[in-house]
């Protein structure tokens, strides 16, 4: 059995009379340590799937298992625990706590999980040792995203989920961020799932899942992923 | 529909929580302000209407002499009265559930133009023997319609013509504003209820009181100064004519008495007249009798003169006769000697013979018998018969011749004499006709005399009787004069004969003064909350505003959106609040009041002006805050508005600079601390809101403590006596002694302290205040003399010429320890030796000597008694009855019974305070919830991301809650401090002159205020938790809001 598997997952939003199906019978699998890219047009259901995978939302149908654990059957508290110990999240808009310094933002995550990494060294690894004591407002977008990644990594999660991490960043900064994420997978053996609507990035992924109209359109395996530095877009 | 308006309306739905919060806060503060502020006029209005409907009298006149119909008419027609009536009343006994109770029975007639009873059940009495009962009779009585009542009293027949009555209805009387039915000097001193009976069932011969209506009395509120002035001048108008009324009354009493006695007087006079005639007759007959007596005497005299003469003659005759008889008897003697000495010869004449011869010779000499008979005889005896026979014979012959001569002479004279004597004797033995007449007349006169004497005695008796009758009449008149000489008129205005009516006004004022302070605070708080809510709204709508501006909408139309929002919330809220406030609050307060006030007929009222001001303020406050915040925000360019606002940067706070402390602070606490300072304005609003609410709560609890604690503080902490007994002005020292010993004989009574307790005015620095001057040998036996400043007990009686004054008196007059006071009616000054704690009324304590020096005299008029524990109600009533029954006692009452009214009064205030507490609580809750709501909505993204990080619900809520706790703690702490000041301000405003509420706050007040706040903060926490659970992570991550 795969490390992560989604089977016939459905998510519907009821908005009065109409029902929007954001995820329609989605099934795919991810192996441990893979770097996965989820692509698709805007509104294809990418975020929905990632939220379901990250335990931020519950699915209406189907089954999701992560590391052999069925997360669709988890309670509210179980889901929180799942997020706490198994998931690292990186958002498009960083979502750092504005009132905490870079280090403190990482500590915020680190202090609540079991086998957390040392926040300072994680920050050092993302290249922010010199900005550790700065507040988010004092950091650039890329730096903030790096803090965000550090915050996710520090928890040493089973799954690192990133929702368009480069969406709000310029080209070069975006590249650095992707590089960081690739390193997580390559060097730490972390399973990383990155949402991107940028097709150019897909070559660097081990597995590419393409969504269209809330359905899985295509799943492609890339036996030889390219290094991020070799990719241009 | 305008798309912009549509947007606003949709916005209402979207942020309904905030909309509701603004609405609720506006409503609560409007309801509170309009309700409490509108209450006093409504309450007073209800009383005014009731007084008007029942035509409550303005002035009452009671006379110790009573009033005749003419007297009453004379008073009623005087200025400035427009109507009035005379009536009867008496305090009578009846059998209650637990023994005898006293009922104040008044006369009723449909003709009475004032004081109409307010019927609550049944009907008014119309026929003799019907009775209208007090609707709020004491718990000892339970008379219902249809029940029979029998009244008893001393000399009941003088008071009532009928004593058995049937209850035909129940009513309230406008003469009683509260359940307090007053005191009396009969029975146990307490009046359990009033009752009305038909006028004709009274048997008094004069009205006991007159009630009067003053012109203009109905046109002004009965609680204002105008009314006071009108009624007081009416009182004076009678008082100035007091002597005139009294004199005319005296005159009519006198005439009446004379009228009543006229028959008797007539009879006496008749009797006197008859007596006088008889006496004349008696005198006449006496005169006549005297005349006849005199005549008789004269006749008697003549008769006796004649008799005497005859007697004298008789005597003379008798003497002559006796002489002759003696002479004659000598003849025999001589004959005997002649015979004896015929043959005898003697030489010597024996002595006895010689004596006889001498005696005979004397008799012969006396009777002119010319014979020397002795010589002849001695010659005859001595001569020897033989030898001298011849001579002897010659002698014998001579003697015999003489003898013969004497014998014949005397016998003829004797015979003559004897016949003469016999004639006189005969005459004397037969006095004849005249004499008999005389005797008869004498007898007659004696008889007449006897009869006359009897008549005289009878006359005397009759006179005595008449005199007695006269004296009796005089005595009655004198007594009457004595009685009416001291007559007095007691003229009282409504505030004196119905003092509770004034208390009602004062209570209303108290509600009003509380209303002045509380709602202002209320409005400030809600303004604060509205401000913060509206600021938040504008901030949230920032990008939308930018977009609209970018689309080409004007600033004004964008601002209009917000204004519309604020208007909708505040108009709905204030209108609902004002309506609810006017509808419910005055009624609730009224309901609290009716438990002790007998004022029926409260009607809801609405004061458009007050409502307008109230709603206007609330609306203005909201709109202005929207205008100010949105105007500031919209000054920026549309572009910068559209761009998400850069998240506010975190900042290092001061505490971080203290490294050792900061390092030890738990991580999340650090975050909270920073957050607090990051959202400074929200933090400020939270602290201020909690602070204000805490202060209000503390004030409310403080008021409760200060007001409800007063009675205990006074009756347990200050007063050491259990009851008070007032004495009549004319009581004698012996009577006082008797009262004291009677009281002391009651086993429960441990001590009786005679004292003087008189009200005098004291001119102070600020104003003149009336205080009870209390003088006793040991004042500490009456009250605890606790020094206000030191808290120590003062000496049990102040030194000569010094006094203690009570605390509130000192505050009101500005007189301090060491100052001199000069009572208005006194003749000297007293030095204030100390200020003592006291809560109800004002007192000046001094020694009887000082009192005497200042006021000239010192008459014991009050007895304070202390009892061992508090006897049961029934026993108390027995004790007071025993004391009242003593001569010269006007009243006796246990404080426990006297203050029960006070208790209910304070209870009603309690209810109002409870209402305040509830309102403050509601306000607090809304404020806290609103702040929590703002807190969360402002940081949804942050909270969502923390949620994504895997924080448990508890951790997440404590993340937010920690901040709340800090701001709440600060708010509560500062609120408790602010509350101390607010409370001390409100207490002084709410206080009346005669009462001094407790100053300061009890620890429980702080505890209670803090506890309530903590509960609310916790309630807000639950709300926050629910809100946090509801945060949709997936949604919030999506974009920058
Ligand atoms: N909370 C929601 N309520 C209603 N519809 C939603 C919600 N979230 C997503 N959707 C709908 O589900 C579909 C997929 O959305 P999403 O997963 O965010 O797309 P993507 O991330 O691929 O752009 C969209 O059509 C969107 O309208
Ligand atoms: Mg998306």
mmCIF file with all atom_site columns, C-alpha atoms in Angstrom, chain B residues 576-704:
data_model
loop_
_atom_site.group_PDB
_atom_site.id
_atom_site.type_symbol
_atom_site.label_atom_id
_atom_site.label_alt_id
_atom_site.label_comp_id
_atom_site.label_asym_id
_atom_site.label_entity_id
_atom_site.label_seq_id
_atom_site.pdbx_PDB_ins_code
_atom_site.Cartn_x
_atom_site.Cartn_y
_atom_site.Cartn_z
_atom_site.occupancy
_atom_site.B_iso_or_equiv
_atom_site.pdbx_formal_charge
_atom_site.auth_seq_id
_atom_site.auth_comp_id
_atom_site.auth_asym_id
_atom_site.auth_atom_id
_atom_site.pdbx_PDB_model_num
ATOM 1   C CA . UNK B 1 576 ? -36.648 49.375 20.732 1.00 0.00 ? 576 UNK B CA 1
ATOM 2   C CA . UNK B 1 577 ? -34.676 50.365 23.805 1.00 0.00 ? 577 UNK B CA 1
ATOM 3   C CA . UNK B 1 578 ? -36.609 53.512 24.506 1.00 0.00 ? 578 UNK B CA 1
ATOM 4   C CA . UNK B 1 579 ? -39.934 51.784 24.015 1.00 0.00 ? 579 UNK B CA 1
ATOM 5   C CA . UNK B 1 580 ? -38.957 48.849 26.179 1.00 0.00 ? 580 UNK B CA 1
ATOM 6   C CA . UNK B 1 581 ? -37.425 51.157 28.753 1.00 0.00 ? 581 UNK B CA 1
ATOM 7   C CA . UNK B 1 582 ? -40.544 53.245 29.125 1.00 0.00 ? 582 UNK B CA 1
ATOM 8   C CA . UNK B 1 583 ? -42.775 50.229 28.990 1.00 0.00 ? 583 UNK B CA 1
ATOM 9   C CA . UNK B 1 584 ? -41.102 47.968 31.507 1.00 0.00 ? 584 UNK B CA 1
ATOM 10  C CA . UNK B 1 585 ? -38.685 49.712 33.837 1.00 0.00 ? 585 UNK B CA 1
ATOM 11  C CA . UNK B 1 586 ? -41.034 52.180 35.516 1.00 0.00 ? 586 UNK B CA 1
ATOM 12  C CA . UNK B 1 587 ? -43.540 49.394 35.929 1.00 0.00 ? 587 UNK B CA 1
ATOM 13  C CA . UNK B 1 588 ? -40.967 47.099 37.484 1.00 0.00 ? 588 UNK B CA 1
ATOM 14  C CA . UNK B 1 589 ? -39.842 49.818 39.843 1.00 0.00 ? 589 UNK B CA 1
ATOM 15  C CA . UNK B 1 590 ? -43.457 50.645 40.570 1.00 0.00 ? 590 UNK B CA 1
ATOM 16  C CA . UNK B 1 591 ? -44.167 47.008 41.359 1.00 0.00 ? 591 UNK B CA 1
ATOM 17  C CA . UNK B 1 592 ? -41.265 47.034 43.773 1.00 0.00 ? 592 UNK B CA 1
ATOM 18  C CA . UNK B 1 593 ? -42.666 50.149 45.356 1.00 0.00 ? 593 UNK B CA 1
ATOM 19  C CA . UNK B 1 594 ? -46.240 48.965 45.649 1.00 0.00 ? 594 UNK B CA 1
ATOM 20  C CA . UNK B 1 595 ? -45.168 46.216 47.996 1.00 0.00 ? 595 UNK B CA 1
ATOM 21  C CA . UNK B 1 596 ? -44.945 48.980 50.562 1.00 0.00 ? 596 UNK B CA 1
ATOM 22  C CA . UNK B 1 597 ? -46.575 52.015 49.046 1.00 0.00 ? 597 UNK B CA 1
ATOM 23  C CA . UNK B 1 598 ? -50.343 52.063 48.810 1.00 0.00 ? 598 UNK B CA 1
ATOM 24  C CA . UNK B 1 599 ? -50.514 53.963 45.578 1.00 0.00 ? 599 UNK B CA 1
ATOM 25  C CA . UNK B 1 600 ? -52.654 52.190 43.021 1.00 0.00 ? 600 UNK B CA 1
ATOM 26  C CA . UNK B 1 601 ? -53.246 53.102 39.439 1.00 0.00 ? 601 UNK B CA 1
ATOM 27  C CA . UNK B 1 602 ? -49.853 53.323 37.821 1.00 0.00 ? 602 UNK B CA 1
ATOM 28  C CA . UNK B 1 603 ? -50.110 53.990 34.121 1.00 0.00 ? 603 UNK B CA 1
ATOM 29  C CA . UNK B 1 604 ? -47.390 53.633 31.564 1.00 0.00 ? 604 UNK B CA 1
ATOM 30  C CA . UNK B 1 605 ? -46.120 56.846 30.249 1.00 0.00 ? 605 UNK B CA 1
ATOM 31  C CA . UNK B 1 606 ? -43.934 58.036 27.483 1.00 0.00 ? 606 UNK B CA 1
ATOM 32  C CA . UNK B 1 607 ? -41.865 61.165 27.550 1.00 0.00 ? 607 UNK B CA 1
ATOM 33  C CA . UNK B 1 608 ? -41.162 62.046 23.914 1.00 0.00 ? 608 UNK B CA 1
ATOM 34  C CA . UNK B 1 609 ? -38.578 64.615 24.870 1.00 0.00 ? 609 UNK B CA 1
ATOM 35  C CA . UNK B 1 610 ? -36.603 62.244 27.032 1.00 0.00 ? 610 UNK B CA 1
ATOM 36  C CA . UNK B 1 611 ? -37.002 59.476 24.458 1.00 0.00 ? 611 UNK B CA 1
ATOM 37  C CA . UNK B 1 612 ? -35.866 61.826 21.708 1.00 0.00 ? 612 UNK B CA 1
ATOM 38  C CA . UNK B 1 613 ? -32.814 62.954 23.615 1.00 0.00 ? 613 UNK B CA 1
ATOM 39  C CA . UNK B 1 614 ? -31.944 59.407 24.521 1.00 0.00 ? 614 UNK B CA 1
ATOM 40  C CA . UNK B 1 615 ? -32.364 57.911 21.047 1.00 0.00 ? 615 UNK B CA 1
ATOM 41  C CA . UNK B 1 616 ? -30.807 60.972 19.458 1.00 0.00 ? 616 UNK B CA 1
ATOM 42  C CA . UNK B 1 617 ? -27.683 60.659 21.555 1.00 0.00 ? 617 UNK B CA 1
ATOM 43  C CA . UNK B 1 618 ? -27.329 56.981 20.805 1.00 0.00 ? 618 UNK B CA 1
ATOM 44  C CA . UNK B 1 619 ? -27.811 57.475 17.058 1.00 0.00 ? 619 UNK B CA 1
ATOM 45  C CA . UNK B 1 620 ? -25.540 60.463 16.953 1.00 0.00 ? 620 UNK B CA 1
ATOM 46  C CA . UNK B 1 621 ? -22.860 58.600 18.820 1.00 0.00 ? 621 UNK B CA 1
ATOM 47  C CA . UNK B 1 622 ? -22.913 55.774 16.275 1.00 0.00 ? 622 UNK B CA 1
ATOM 48  C CA . UNK B 1 623 ? -23.084 57.953 13.232 1.00 0.00 ? 623 UNK B CA 1
ATOM 49  C CA . UNK B 1 624 ? -20.323 60.236 14.403 1.00 0.00 ? 624 UNK B CA 1
ATOM 50  C CA . UNK B 1 625 ? -17.995 57.327 15.055 1.00 0.00 ? 625 UNK B CA 1
ATOM 51  C CA . UNK B 1 626 ? -18.697 55.972 11.576 1.00 0.00 ? 626 UNK B CA 1
ATOM 52  C CA . UNK B 1 627 ? -18.119 59.349 9.995  1.00 0.00 ? 627 UNK B CA 1
ATOM 53  C CA . UNK B 1 628 ? -14.887 59.956 11.824 1.00 0.00 ? 628 UNK B CA 1
ATOM 54  C CA . UNK B 1 629 ? -13.364 56.546 11.161 1.00 0.00 ? 629 UNK B CA 1
ATOM 55  C CA . UNK B 1 630 ? -14.494 56.235 7.570  1.00 0.00 ? 630 UNK B CA 1
ATOM 56  C CA . UNK B 1 631 ? -13.490 59.754 6.672  1.00 0.00 ? 631 UNK B CA 1
ATOM 57  C CA . UNK B 1 632 ? -9.970  59.003 7.888  1.00 0.00 ? 632 UNK B CA 1
ATOM 58  C CA . UNK B 1 633 ? -9.790  55.746 6.048  1.00 0.00 ? 633 UNK B CA 1
ATOM 59  C CA . UNK B 1 634 ? -11.188 57.032 2.772  1.00 0.00 ? 634 UNK B CA 1
ATOM 60  C CA . UNK B 1 635 ? -8.682  59.795 2.513  1.00 0.00 ? 635 UNK B CA 1
ATOM 61  C CA . UNK B 1 636 ? -6.237  57.258 1.091  1.00 0.00 ? 636 UNK B CA 1
ATOM 62  C CA . UNK B 1 637 ? -6.135  56.576 -2.644 1.00 0.00 ? 637 UNK B CA 1
ATOM 63  C CA . UNK B 1 638 ? -8.277  53.799 -4.074 1.00 0.00 ? 638 UNK B CA 1
ATOM 64  C CA . UNK B 1 639 ? -5.150  51.907 -5.092 1.00 0.00 ? 639 UNK B CA 1
ATOM 65  C CA . UNK B 1 640 ? -3.749  51.733 -1.621 1.00 0.00 ? 640 UNK B CA 1
ATOM 66  C CA . UNK B 1 641 ? -7.152  50.795 -0.314 1.00 0.00 ? 641 UNK B CA 1
ATOM 67  C CA . UNK B 1 642 ? -7.454  47.921 -2.740 1.00 0.00 ? 642 UNK B CA 1
ATOM 68  C CA . UNK B 1 643 ? -4.061  46.563 -1.878 1.00 0.00 ? 643 UNK B CA 1
ATOM 69  C CA . UNK B 1 644 ? -4.252  44.486 1.232  1.00 0.00 ? 644 UNK B CA 1
ATOM 70  C CA . UNK B 1 645 ? -3.213  46.496 4.155  1.00 0.00 ? 645 UNK B CA 1
ATOM 71  C CA . UNK B 1 646 ? 0.281   45.445 5.183  1.00 0.00 ? 646 UNK B CA 1
ATOM 72  C CA . UNK B 1 647 ? -0.142  43.337 8.278  1.00 0.00 ? 647 UNK B CA 1
ATOM 73  C CA . UNK B 1 648 ? 0.673   45.331 11.304 1.00 0.00 ? 648 UNK B CA 1
ATOM 74  C CA . UNK B 1 649 ? 4.146   44.648 12.392 1.00 0.00 ? 649 UNK B CA 1
ATOM 75  C CA . UNK B 1 650 ? 4.945   43.123 15.666 1.00 0.00 ? 650 UNK B CA 1
ATOM 76  C CA . UNK B 1 651 ? 6.994   45.163 18.037 1.00 0.00 ? 651 UNK B CA 1
ATOM 77  C CA . UNK B 1 652 ? 9.235   44.376 20.884 1.00 0.00 ? 652 UNK B CA 1
ATOM 78  C CA . UNK B 1 653 ? 7.656   45.374 24.053 1.00 0.00 ? 653 UNK B CA 1
ATOM 79  C CA . UNK B 1 654 ? 9.217   46.949 27.062 1.00 0.00 ? 654 UNK B CA 1
ATOM 80  C CA . UNK B 1 655 ? 9.166   43.724 29.007 1.00 0.00 ? 655 UNK B CA 1
ATOM 81  C CA . UNK B 1 656 ? 11.508  42.057 26.525 1.00 0.00 ? 656 UNK B CA 1
ATOM 82  C CA . UNK B 1 657 ? 14.224  44.401 27.523 1.00 0.00 ? 657 UNK B CA 1
ATOM 83  C CA . UNK B 1 658 ? 14.177  42.762 30.934 1.00 0.00 ? 658 UNK B CA 1
ATOM 84  C CA . UNK B 1 659 ? 15.798  39.633 29.574 1.00 0.00 ? 659 UNK B CA 1
ATOM 85  C CA . UNK B 1 660 ? 15.688  37.362 32.642 1.00 0.00 ? 660 UNK B CA 1
ATOM 86  C CA . UNK B 1 661 ? 12.004  37.943 33.061 1.00 0.00 ? 661 UNK B CA 1
ATOM 87  C CA . UNK B 1 662 ? 11.186  37.665 29.385 1.00 0.00 ? 662 UNK B CA 1
ATOM 88  C CA . UNK B 1 663 ? 13.109  34.434 29.058 1.00 0.00 ? 663 UNK B CA 1
ATOM 89  C CA . UNK B 1 664 ? 11.106  32.875 31.823 1.00 0.00 ? 664 UNK B CA 1
ATOM 90  C CA . UNK B 1 665 ? 7.792   33.945 30.346 1.00 0.00 ? 665 UNK B CA 1
ATOM 91  C CA . UNK B 1 666 ? 6.046   31.034 28.628 1.00 0.00 ? 666 UNK B CA 1
ATOM 92  C CA . UNK B 1 667 ? 6.211   31.324 24.897 1.00 0.00 ? 667 UNK B CA 1
ATOM 93  C CA . UNK B 1 668 ? 2.521   31.817 24.261 1.00 0.00 ? 668 UNK B CA 1
ATOM 94  C CA . UNK B 1 669 ? 2.263   34.367 26.996 1.00 0.00 ? 669 UNK B CA 1
ATOM 95  C CA . UNK B 1 670 ? 4.894   36.341 25.211 1.00 0.00 ? 670 UNK B CA 1
ATOM 96  C CA . UNK B 1 671 ? 2.787   36.222 22.123 1.00 0.00 ? 671 UNK B CA 1
ATOM 97  C CA . UNK B 1 672 ? -0.241  37.379 24.015 1.00 0.00 ? 672 UNK B CA 1
ATOM 98  C CA . UNK B 1 673 ? 1.639   40.210 25.597 1.00 0.00 ? 673 UNK B CA 1
ATOM 99  C CA . UNK B 1 674 ? 2.871   41.368 22.237 1.00 0.00 ? 674 UNK B CA 1
ATOM 100 C CA . UNK B 1 675 ? -0.573  40.994 20.766 1.00 0.00 ? 675 UNK B CA 1
ATOM 101 C CA . UNK B 1 676 ? -2.034  43.170 23.448 1.00 0.00 ? 676 UNK B CA 1
ATOM 102 C CA . UNK B 1 677 ? 0.255   45.949 22.501 1.00 0.00 ? 677 UNK B CA 1
ATOM 103 C CA . UNK B 1 678 ? -0.127  45.382 18.816 1.00 0.00 ? 678 UNK B CA 1
ATOM 104 C CA . UNK B 1 679 ? -3.855  45.871 18.987 1.00 0.00 ? 679 UNK B CA 1
ATOM 105 C CA . UNK B 1 680 ? -3.520  48.772 21.313 1.00 0.00 ? 680 UNK B CA 1
ATOM 106 C CA . UNK B 1 681 ? -6.839  50.391 20.570 1.00 0.00 ? 681 UNK B CA 1
ATOM 107 C CA . UNK B 1 682 ? -8.739  47.157 20.979 1.00 0.00 ? 682 UNK B CA 1
ATOM 108 C CA . UNK B 1 683 ? -6.847  46.448 24.138 1.00 0.00 ? 683 UNK B CA 1
ATOM 109 C CA . UNK B 1 684 ? -7.662  49.891 25.358 1.00 0.00 ? 684 UNK B CA 1
ATOM 110 C CA . UNK B 1 685 ? -11.326 49.509 24.537 1.00 0.00 ? 685 UNK B CA 1
ATOM 111 C CA . UNK B 1 686 ? -11.421 46.146 26.277 1.00 0.00 ? 686 UNK B CA 1
ATOM 112 C CA . UNK B 1 687 ? -9.766  47.443 29.394 1.00 0.00 ? 687 UNK B CA 1
ATOM 113 C CA . UNK B 1 688 ? -11.977 50.491 29.410 1.00 0.00 ? 688 UNK B CA 1
ATOM 114 C CA . UNK B 1 689 ? -15.135 48.491 28.790 1.00 0.00 ? 689 UNK B CA 1
ATOM 115 C CA . UNK B 1 690 ? -14.393 45.969 31.489 1.00 0.00 ? 690 UNK B CA 1
ATOM 116 C CA . UNK B 1 691 ? -13.262 48.741 33.765 1.00 0.00 ? 691 UNK B CA 1
ATOM 117 C CA . UNK B 1 692 ? -16.467 50.684 33.266 1.00 0.00 ? 692 UNK B CA 1
ATOM 118 C CA . UNK B 1 693 ? -18.668 47.656 33.745 1.00 0.00 ? 693 UNK B CA 1
ATOM 119 C CA . UNK B 1 694 ? -16.776 46.612 36.844 1.00 0.00 ? 694 UNK B CA 1
ATOM 120 C CA . UNK B 1 695 ? -17.060 50.108 38.239 1.00 0.00 ? 695 UNK B CA 1
ATOM 121 C CA . UNK B 1 696 ? -20.801 50.116 37.578 1.00 0.00 ? 696 UNK B CA 1
ATOM 122 C CA . UNK B 1 697 ? -21.218 46.713 39.139 1.00 0.00 ? 697 UNK B CA 1
ATOM 123 C CA . UNK B 1 698 ? -19.151 47.667 42.133 1.00 0.00 ? 698 UNK B CA 1
ATOM 124 C CA . UNK B 1 699 ? -21.212 50.806 42.491 1.00 0.00 ? 699 UNK B CA 1
ATOM 125 C CA . UNK B 1 700 ? -24.423 48.832 42.322 1.00 0.00 ? 700 UNK B CA 1
ATOM 126 C CA . UNK B 1 701 ? -23.201 46.315 44.878 1.00 0.00 ? 701 UNK B CA 1
ATOM 127 C CA . UNK B 1 702 ? -21.788 49.141 46.929 1.00 0.00 ? 702 UNK B CA 1
ATOM 128 C CA . UNK B 1 703 ? -25.161 50.876 46.915 1.00 0.00 ? 703 UNK B CA 1
ATOM 129 C CA . UNK B 1 704 ? -26.789 47.689 48.014 1.00 0.00 ? 704 UNK B CA 1
#
